[in-house]
Short mmCIF file of C-alpha atoms in Angstrom, two decimals:
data_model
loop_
_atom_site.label_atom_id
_atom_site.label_comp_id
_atom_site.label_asym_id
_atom_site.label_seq_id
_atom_site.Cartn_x
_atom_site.Cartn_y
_atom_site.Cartn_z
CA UNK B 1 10.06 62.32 48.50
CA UNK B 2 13.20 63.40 47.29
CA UNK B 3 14.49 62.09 44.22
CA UNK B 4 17.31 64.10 43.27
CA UNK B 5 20.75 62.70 42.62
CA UNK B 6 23.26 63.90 45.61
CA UNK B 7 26.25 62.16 45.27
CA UNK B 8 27.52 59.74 43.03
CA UNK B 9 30.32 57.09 43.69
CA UNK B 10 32.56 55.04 41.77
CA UNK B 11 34.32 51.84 43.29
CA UNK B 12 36.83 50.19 40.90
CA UNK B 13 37.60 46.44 42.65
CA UNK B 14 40.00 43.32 41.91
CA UNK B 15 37.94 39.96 42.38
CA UNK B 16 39.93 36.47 41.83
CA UNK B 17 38.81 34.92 38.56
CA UNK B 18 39.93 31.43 37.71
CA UNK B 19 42.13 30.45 34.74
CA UNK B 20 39.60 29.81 32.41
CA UNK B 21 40.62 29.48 28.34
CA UNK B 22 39.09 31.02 25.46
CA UNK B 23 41.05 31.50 21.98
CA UNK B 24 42.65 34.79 22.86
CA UNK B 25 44.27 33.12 25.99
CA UNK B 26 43.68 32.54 29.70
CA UNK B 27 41.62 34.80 32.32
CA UNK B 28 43.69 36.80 34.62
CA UNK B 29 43.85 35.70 38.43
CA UNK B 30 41.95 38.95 39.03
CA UNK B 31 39.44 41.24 36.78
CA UNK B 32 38.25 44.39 37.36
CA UNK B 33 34.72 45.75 38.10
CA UNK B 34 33.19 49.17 38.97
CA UNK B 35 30.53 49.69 41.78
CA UNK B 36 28.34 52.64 40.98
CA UNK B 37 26.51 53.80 43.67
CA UNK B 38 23.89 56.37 43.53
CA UNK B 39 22.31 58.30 46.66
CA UNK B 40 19.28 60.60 46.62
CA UNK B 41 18.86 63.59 48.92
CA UNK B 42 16.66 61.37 51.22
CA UNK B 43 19.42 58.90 51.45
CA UNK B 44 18.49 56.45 49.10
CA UNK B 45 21.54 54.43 47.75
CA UNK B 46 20.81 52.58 44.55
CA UNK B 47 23.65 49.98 43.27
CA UNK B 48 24.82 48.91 39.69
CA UNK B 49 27.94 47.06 38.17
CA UNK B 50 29.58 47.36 34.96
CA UNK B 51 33.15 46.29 33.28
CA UNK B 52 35.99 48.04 35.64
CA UNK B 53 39.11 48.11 33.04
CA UNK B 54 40.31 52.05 33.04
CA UNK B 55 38.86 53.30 29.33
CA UNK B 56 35.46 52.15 31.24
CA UNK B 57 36.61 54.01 34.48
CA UNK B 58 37.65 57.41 32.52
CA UNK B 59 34.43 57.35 31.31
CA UNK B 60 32.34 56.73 34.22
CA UNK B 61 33.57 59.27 36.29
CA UNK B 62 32.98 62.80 34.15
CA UNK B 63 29.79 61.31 33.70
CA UNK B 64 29.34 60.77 37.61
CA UNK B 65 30.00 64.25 37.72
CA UNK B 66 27.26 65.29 35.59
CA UNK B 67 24.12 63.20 37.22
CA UNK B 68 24.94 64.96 40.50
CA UNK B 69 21.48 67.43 40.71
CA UNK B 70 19.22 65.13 38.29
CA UNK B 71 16.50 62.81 38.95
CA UNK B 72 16.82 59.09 39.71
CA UNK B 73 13.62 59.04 37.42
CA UNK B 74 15.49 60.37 34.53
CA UNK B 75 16.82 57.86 32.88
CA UNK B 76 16.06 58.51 29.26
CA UNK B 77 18.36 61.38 29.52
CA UNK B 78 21.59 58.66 30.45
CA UNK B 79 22.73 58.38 26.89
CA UNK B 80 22.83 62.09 26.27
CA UNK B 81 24.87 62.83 29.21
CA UNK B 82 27.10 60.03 28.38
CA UNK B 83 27.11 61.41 24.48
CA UNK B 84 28.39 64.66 25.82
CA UNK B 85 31.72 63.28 27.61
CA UNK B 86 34.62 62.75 25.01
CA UNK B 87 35.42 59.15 24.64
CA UNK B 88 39.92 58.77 24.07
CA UNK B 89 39.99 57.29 20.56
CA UNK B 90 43.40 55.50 21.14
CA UNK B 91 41.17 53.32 23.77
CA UNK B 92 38.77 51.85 21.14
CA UNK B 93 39.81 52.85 17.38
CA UNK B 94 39.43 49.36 16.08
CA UNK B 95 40.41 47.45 18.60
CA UNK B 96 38.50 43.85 19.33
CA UNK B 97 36.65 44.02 22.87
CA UNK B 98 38.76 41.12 24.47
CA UNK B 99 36.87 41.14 27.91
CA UNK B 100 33.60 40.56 26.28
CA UNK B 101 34.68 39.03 23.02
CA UNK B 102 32.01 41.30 21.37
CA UNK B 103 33.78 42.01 18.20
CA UNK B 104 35.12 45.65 17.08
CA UNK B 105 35.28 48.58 20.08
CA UNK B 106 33.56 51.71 19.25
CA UNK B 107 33.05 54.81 21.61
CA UNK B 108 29.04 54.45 21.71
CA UNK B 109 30.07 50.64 22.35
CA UNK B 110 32.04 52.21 24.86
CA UNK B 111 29.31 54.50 27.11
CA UNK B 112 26.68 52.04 26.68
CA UNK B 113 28.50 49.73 28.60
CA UNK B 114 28.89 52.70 30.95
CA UNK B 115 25.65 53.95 31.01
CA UNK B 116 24.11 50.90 31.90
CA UNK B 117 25.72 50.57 35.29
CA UNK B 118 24.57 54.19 36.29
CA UNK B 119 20.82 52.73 34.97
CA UNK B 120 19.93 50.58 36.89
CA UNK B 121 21.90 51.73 39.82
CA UNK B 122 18.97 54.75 39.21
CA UNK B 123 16.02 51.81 38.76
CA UNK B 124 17.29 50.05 42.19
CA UNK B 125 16.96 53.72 43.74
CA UNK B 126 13.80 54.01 42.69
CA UNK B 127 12.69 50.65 43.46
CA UNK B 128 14.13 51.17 46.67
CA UNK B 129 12.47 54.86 47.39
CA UNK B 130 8.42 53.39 45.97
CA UNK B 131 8.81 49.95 47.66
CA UNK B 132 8.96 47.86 44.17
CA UNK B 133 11.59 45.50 42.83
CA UNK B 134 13.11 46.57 39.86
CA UNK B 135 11.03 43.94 37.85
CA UNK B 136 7.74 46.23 38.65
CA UNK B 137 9.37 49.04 37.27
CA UNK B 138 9.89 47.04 33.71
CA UNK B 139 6.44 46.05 33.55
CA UNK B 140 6.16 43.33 36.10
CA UNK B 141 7.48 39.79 36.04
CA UNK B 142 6.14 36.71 33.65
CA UNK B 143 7.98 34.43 35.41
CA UNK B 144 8.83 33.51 38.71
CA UNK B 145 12.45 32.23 38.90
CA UNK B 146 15.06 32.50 35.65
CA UNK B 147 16.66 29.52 34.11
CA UNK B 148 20.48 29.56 33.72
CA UNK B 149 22.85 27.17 32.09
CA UNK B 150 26.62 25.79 33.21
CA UNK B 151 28.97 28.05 31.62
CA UNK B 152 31.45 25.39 30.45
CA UNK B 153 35.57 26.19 30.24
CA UNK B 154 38.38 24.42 29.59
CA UNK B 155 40.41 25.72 32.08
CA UNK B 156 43.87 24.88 34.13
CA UNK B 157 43.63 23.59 37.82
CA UNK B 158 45.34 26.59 38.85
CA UNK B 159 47.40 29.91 37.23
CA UNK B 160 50.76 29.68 36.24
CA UNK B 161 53.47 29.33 39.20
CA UNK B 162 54.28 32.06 40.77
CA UNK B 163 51.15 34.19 40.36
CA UNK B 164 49.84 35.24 43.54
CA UNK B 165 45.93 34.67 43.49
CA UNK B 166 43.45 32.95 44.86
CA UNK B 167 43.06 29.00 44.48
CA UNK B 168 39.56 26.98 43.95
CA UNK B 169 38.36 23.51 43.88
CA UNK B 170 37.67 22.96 40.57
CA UNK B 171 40.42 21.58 39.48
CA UNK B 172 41.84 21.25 35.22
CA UNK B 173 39.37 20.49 32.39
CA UNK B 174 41.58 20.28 29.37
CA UNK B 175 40.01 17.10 27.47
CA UNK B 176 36.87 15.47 27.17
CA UNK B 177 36.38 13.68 29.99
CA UNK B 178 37.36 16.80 32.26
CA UNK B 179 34.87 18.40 30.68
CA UNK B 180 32.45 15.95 31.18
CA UNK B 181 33.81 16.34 35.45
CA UNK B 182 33.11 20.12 35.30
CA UNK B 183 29.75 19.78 34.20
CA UNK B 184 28.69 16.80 36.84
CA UNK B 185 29.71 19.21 39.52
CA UNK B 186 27.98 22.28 38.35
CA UNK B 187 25.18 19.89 38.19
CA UNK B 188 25.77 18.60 41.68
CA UNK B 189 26.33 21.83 43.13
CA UNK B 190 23.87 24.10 41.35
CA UNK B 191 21.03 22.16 39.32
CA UNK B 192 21.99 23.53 36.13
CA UNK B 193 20.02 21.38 32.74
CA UNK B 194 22.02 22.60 29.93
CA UNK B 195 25.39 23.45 29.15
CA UNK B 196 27.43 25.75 27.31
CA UNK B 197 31.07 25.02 26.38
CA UNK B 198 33.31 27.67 25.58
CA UNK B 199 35.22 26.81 22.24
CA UNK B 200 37.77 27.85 20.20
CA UNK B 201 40.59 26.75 22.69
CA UNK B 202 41.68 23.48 20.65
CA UNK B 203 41.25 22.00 17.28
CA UNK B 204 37.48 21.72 16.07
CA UNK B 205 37.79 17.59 16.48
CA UNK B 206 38.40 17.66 20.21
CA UNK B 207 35.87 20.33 20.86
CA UNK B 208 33.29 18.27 18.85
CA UNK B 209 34.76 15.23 21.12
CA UNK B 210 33.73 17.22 24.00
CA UNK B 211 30.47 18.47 22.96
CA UNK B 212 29.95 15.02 21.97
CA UNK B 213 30.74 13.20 25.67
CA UNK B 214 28.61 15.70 27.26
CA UNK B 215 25.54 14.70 25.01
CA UNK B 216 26.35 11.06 26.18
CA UNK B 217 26.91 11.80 29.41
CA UNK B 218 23.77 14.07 30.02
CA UNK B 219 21.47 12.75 27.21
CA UNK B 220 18.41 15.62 25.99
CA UNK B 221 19.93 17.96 28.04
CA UNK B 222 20.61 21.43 25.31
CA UNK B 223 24.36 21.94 24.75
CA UNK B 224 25.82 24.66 23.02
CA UNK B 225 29.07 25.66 21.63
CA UNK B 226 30.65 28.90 21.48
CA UNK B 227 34.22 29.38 19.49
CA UNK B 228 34.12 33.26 19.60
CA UNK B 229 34.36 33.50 16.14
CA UNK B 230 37.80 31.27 15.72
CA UNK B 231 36.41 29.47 12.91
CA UNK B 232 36.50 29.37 8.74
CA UNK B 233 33.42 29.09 6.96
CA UNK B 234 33.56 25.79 6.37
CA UNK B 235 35.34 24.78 9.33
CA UNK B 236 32.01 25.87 10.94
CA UNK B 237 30.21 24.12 8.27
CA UNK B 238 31.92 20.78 9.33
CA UNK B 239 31.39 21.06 12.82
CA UNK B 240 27.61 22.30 12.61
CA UNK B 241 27.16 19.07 10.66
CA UNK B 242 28.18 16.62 12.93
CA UNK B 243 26.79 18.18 15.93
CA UNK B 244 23.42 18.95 14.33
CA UNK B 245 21.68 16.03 16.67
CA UNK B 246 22.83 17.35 19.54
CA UNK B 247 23.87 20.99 19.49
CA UNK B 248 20.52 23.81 20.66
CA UNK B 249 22.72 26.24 18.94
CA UNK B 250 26.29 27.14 17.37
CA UNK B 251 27.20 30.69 19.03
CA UNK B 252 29.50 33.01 16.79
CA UNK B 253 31.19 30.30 15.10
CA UNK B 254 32.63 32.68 12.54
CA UNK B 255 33.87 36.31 12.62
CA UNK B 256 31.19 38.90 11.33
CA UNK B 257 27.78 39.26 10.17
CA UNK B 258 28.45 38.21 6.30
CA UNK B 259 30.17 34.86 7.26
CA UNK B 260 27.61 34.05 9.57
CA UNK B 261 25.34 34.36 7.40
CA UNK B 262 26.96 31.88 4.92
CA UNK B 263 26.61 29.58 7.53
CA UNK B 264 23.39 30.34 8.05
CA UNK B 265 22.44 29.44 4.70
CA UNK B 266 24.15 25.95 4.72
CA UNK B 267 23.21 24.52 8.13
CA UNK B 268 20.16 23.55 10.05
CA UNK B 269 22.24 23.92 13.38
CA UNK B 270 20.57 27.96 14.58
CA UNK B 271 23.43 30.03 15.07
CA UNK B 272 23.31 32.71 18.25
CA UNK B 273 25.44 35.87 18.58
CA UNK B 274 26.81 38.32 20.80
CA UNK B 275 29.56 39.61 18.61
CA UNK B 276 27.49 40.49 15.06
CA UNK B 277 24.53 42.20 16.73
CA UNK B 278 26.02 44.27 19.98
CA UNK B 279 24.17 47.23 18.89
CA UNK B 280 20.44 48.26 17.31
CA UNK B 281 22.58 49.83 14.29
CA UNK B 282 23.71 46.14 14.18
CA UNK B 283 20.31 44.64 13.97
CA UNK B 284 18.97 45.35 10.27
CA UNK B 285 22.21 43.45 8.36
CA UNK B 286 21.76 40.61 10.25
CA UNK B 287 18.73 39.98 10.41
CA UNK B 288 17.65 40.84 7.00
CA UNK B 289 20.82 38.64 6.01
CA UNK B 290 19.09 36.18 8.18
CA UNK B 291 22.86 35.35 9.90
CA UNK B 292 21.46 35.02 13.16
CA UNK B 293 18.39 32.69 14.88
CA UNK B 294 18.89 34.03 18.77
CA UNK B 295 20.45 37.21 19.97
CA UNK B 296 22.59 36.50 23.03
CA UNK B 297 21.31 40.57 25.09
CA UNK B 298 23.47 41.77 27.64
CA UNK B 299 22.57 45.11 29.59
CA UNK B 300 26.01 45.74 30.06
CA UNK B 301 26.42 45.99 26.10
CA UNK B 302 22.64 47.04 25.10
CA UNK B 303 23.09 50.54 27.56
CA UNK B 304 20.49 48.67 30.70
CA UNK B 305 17.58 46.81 31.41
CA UNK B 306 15.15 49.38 29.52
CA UNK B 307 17.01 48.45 26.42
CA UNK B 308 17.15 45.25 26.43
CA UNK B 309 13.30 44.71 26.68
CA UNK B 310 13.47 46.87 23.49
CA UNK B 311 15.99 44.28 21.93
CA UNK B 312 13.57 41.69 23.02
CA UNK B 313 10.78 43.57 21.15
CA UNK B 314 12.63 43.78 18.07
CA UNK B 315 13.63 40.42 18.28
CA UNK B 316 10.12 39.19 19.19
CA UNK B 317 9.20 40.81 15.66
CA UNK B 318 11.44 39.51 13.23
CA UNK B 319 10.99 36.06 14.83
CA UNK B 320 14.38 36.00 15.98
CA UNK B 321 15.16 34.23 19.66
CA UNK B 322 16.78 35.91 22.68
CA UNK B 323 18.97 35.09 25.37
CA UNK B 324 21.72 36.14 27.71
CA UNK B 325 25.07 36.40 27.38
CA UNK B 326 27.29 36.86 30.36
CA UNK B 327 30.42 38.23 31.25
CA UNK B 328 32.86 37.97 34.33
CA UNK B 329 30.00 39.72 36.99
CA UNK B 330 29.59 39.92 40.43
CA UNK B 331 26.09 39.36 41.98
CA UNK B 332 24.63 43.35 41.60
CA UNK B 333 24.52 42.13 37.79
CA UNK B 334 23.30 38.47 38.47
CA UNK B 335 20.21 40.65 39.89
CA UNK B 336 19.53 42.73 37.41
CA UNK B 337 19.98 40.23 34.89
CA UNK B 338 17.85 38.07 36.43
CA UNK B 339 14.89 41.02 36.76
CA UNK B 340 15.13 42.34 33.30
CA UNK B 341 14.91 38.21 32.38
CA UNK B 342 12.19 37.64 34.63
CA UNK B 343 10.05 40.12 32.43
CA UNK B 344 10.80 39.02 28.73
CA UNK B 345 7.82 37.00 27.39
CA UNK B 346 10.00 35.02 24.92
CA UNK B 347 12.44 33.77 26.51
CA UNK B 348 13.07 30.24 25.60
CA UNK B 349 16.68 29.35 26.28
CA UNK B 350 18.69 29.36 29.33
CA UNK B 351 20.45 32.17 30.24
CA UNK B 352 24.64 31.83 30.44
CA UNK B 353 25.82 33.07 33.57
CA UNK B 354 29.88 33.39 34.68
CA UNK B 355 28.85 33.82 38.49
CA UNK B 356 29.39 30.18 39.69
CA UNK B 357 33.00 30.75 39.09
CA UNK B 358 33.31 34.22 40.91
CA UNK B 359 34.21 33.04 44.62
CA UNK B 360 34.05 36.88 45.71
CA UNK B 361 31.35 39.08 45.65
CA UNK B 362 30.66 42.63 47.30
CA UNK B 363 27.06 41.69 48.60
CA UNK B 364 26.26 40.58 52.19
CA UNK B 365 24.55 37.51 50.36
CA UNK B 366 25.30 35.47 47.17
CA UNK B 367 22.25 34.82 44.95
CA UNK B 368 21.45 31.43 44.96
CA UNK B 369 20.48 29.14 42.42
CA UNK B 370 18.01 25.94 42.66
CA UNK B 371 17.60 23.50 40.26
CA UNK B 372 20.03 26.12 37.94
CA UNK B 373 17.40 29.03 38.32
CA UNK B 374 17.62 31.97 40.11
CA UNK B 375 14.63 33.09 41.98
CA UNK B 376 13.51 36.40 41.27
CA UNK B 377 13.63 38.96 44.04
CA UNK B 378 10.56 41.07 44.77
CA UNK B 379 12.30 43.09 47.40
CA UNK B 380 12.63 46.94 46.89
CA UNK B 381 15.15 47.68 44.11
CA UNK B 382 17.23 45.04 43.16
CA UNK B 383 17.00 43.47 46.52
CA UNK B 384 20.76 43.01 47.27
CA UNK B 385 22.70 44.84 49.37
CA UNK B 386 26.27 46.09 49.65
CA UNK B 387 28.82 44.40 52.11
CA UNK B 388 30.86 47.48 52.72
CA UNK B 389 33.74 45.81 54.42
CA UNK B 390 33.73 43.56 51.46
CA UNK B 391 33.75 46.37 48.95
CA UNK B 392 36.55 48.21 50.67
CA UNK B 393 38.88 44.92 50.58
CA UNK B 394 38.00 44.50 47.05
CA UNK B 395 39.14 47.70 45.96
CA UNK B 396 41.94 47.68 48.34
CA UNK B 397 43.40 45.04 46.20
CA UNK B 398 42.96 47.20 43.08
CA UNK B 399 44.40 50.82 44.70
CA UNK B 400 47.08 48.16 45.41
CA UNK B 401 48.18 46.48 42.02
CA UNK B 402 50.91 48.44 40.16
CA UNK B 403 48.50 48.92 36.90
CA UNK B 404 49.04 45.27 35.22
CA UNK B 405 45.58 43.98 36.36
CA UNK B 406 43.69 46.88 36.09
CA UNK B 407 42.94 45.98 32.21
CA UNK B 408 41.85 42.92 31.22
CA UNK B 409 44.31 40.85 29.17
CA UNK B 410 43.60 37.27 28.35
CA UNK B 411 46.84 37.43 25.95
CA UNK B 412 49.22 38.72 28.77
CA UNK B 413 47.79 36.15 31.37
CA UNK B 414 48.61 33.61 28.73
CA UNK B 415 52.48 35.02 28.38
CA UNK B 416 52.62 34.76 31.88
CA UNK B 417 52.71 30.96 30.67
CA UNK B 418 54.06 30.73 27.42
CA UNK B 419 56.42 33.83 26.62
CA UNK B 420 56.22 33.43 23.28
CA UNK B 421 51.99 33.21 22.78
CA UNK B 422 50.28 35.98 20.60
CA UNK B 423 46.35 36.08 20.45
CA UNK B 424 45.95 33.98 17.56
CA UNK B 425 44.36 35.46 13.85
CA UNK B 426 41.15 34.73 13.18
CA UNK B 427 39.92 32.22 11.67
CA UNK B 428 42.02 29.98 13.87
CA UNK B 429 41.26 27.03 12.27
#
């Protein structure tokens, strides 16, 4: 068996995303992913995903470079590879991370996000080339299928006239009671229990209206809230308070690890994160500070599956809870999330999951969720596989744009709009 690397390829792709809100602005009718595909010399093609924007892409592909001749087995030796590829400063010199809404940009922010695409595309290879799924490789399974929640937006019923993209079903959620709609039919159409809203669109009062028809409307089911950080102190103070009987946690309603944990220190309403702890560096403040109560993991952020069961260890010791965040993925990361989830012991709250509202994918078959869980695969690898006709369409559409979509802009998409919008200072309100 044959487990060198022998070629290495790199698929940048357009897929339609609806217009959802958040407090920067609106999605763009298309984002951009990158397909990393890995191939031993037997012929053994292992697939990952990871954020496609072009500081990600410049990246990916000197590091591509440099795997070709190495070991699918080898991937401890990831991060140095990656360290040893200059990262442009202009890209990420204090910039906030709009895609993920993950706080301040730094280069090791940067290839970790990188690196964990090429990861498991190296762990589905393997999988693939023993006969395991990627779960055996991480230690084996403690669960059987992974819970997920409704991802929540307010959103528009379509993008603004004249942008060419595709339409969907779902129709506007810009109040309460639309809302309330959205979440019925993610209910109807997927079995999801509990439901996150994303905040930080409108004033506090009508997101706490919102938060507060959905507890009526599905009574005991967990509800969070998550402004991205648009919040004062005491705004977050006020709204933790009078969603305290219904809210399973407040994610990131302030900026930063020291205002968090203010709020921490004034409110019985935990408070989750994926913008104060992105990073192990980022661990010791806050949770010696005690600002956070779960830790929202993401592979894409933590540098791959490996990693995160190491942020679930950590985690697991300072009696700190874990989740999932999500961001704008195709299926090849619904699997691996779902793998690396299906082998954390602790892991008491729903995962969030953006892949109800992607209607494209590049696999020959979605991943399916029943009663909102996702069963987990004990294929080889990942157990997915590439539609290639699919894949070529997909990035098609991207060789094809003229550079405006190829970087994720939630301000932009909003001027598109409303000319004269600027991605608001924080705190918003």
């Amino acid at each position: 068996m044959n487990l060198t690397i022998a070629d290495v390829r790199l698929t940048p792709v357009l897929v339609a995303d609806p217009p959802l809100l958040n407090t920067q602005g609106v999605h763009q009718p298309y984002t951009p992913r990158l397909i990393v595909e890995v191939e031993t010399a037997d012929g053994i093609t292992g697939v990952g995903e990871t954020y496609g924007d072009t500081k990600y892409l410049e990246l990916a592909r000197p590091l591509a470079a440099r795997l070709t001749g190495r070991r699918i087995t080898d991937t401890n030796g990831l991060p140095a590879v990656a360290d040893a590829v200059a990262v442009d400063a202009s890209r990420v010199s204090g910039r906030v991370d709009v895609g993920g809404l993950r706080g301040v940009q730094t280069a090791d922010k940067l290839r970790l996000s990188v690196v964990s695409a090429f990861e498991v595309a190296c762990l589905d290879a393997l999988g693939k080339a023993l006969g395991l799924p990627v779960h055996a490789l991480l230690g084996g399974k403690v669960r059987d299928a992974v819970e997920y929640s409704a991802y929540l937006f307010y959103r528009w019923a379509a993008h603004p006239d004249g942008v060419a993209c595709e339409q969907d079903d779902w129709g506007a959620a810009v109040d309460p009671a639309g809302v309330v709609e959205q979440a019925r039919r993610f209910t109807e159409r997927y079995g999801f229990t509990s439901f996150k809203l994303k905040g930080g669109v409108f004033p506090p009062d009508e997101e706490i209206a919102a938060v507060r028809a959905l507890a009526e409307a599905f009574p005991g089911h967990p509800l969070r809230l998550d402004p991205n950080g648009a919040w004062s102190v005491p705004t977050a103070l006020r709204v933790a308070d009078e969603l305290a009987d219904v809210l399973e946690y407040l994610e990131d309603p302030v900026l930063g690890t020291p205002a968090m944990a203010e709020v921490a220190a004034r409110t019985g309403v935990p408070l989750a994160t994926n913008m104060c702890v992105t990073t192990f560096d980022e661990i010791k403040e806050a949770f010696t500070a005690g600002a956070v109560q779960v830790v929202l993991s993401d592979h894409h952020y933590w540098g791959g599956l490996r990693a995160t069961r190491r942020l679930a260890a950590v985690c697991h010791a300072f009696g700190v809870g874990v989740s999932m965040h999500s961001n704008t993925h195709l299926g090849i990361s619904l699997a691996a999330m779902t793998h690396v989830a299906s082998t954390v012991p602790g892991l008491h709250h729903a995962c969030d999951t953006h892949y109800p509202w992607q209607s494209e994918d590049v696999l020959t078959e979605r991943p399916a969720f029943d009663g909102g869980k996702v069963t987990v695969p004990d294929l080889p690898g990942l157990g997915v596989e590439l539609d290639r006709d699919r894949l070529r369409s997909l990035h098609r559409r991207w060789l094809d744009d003229d550079g405006a979509l190829r970087d994720r802009d939630d301000a932009a998409a909003m001027r598109v709009a409303d000319p004269g919008w600027a991605a608001p200072s924080v705190p918003r309100w």
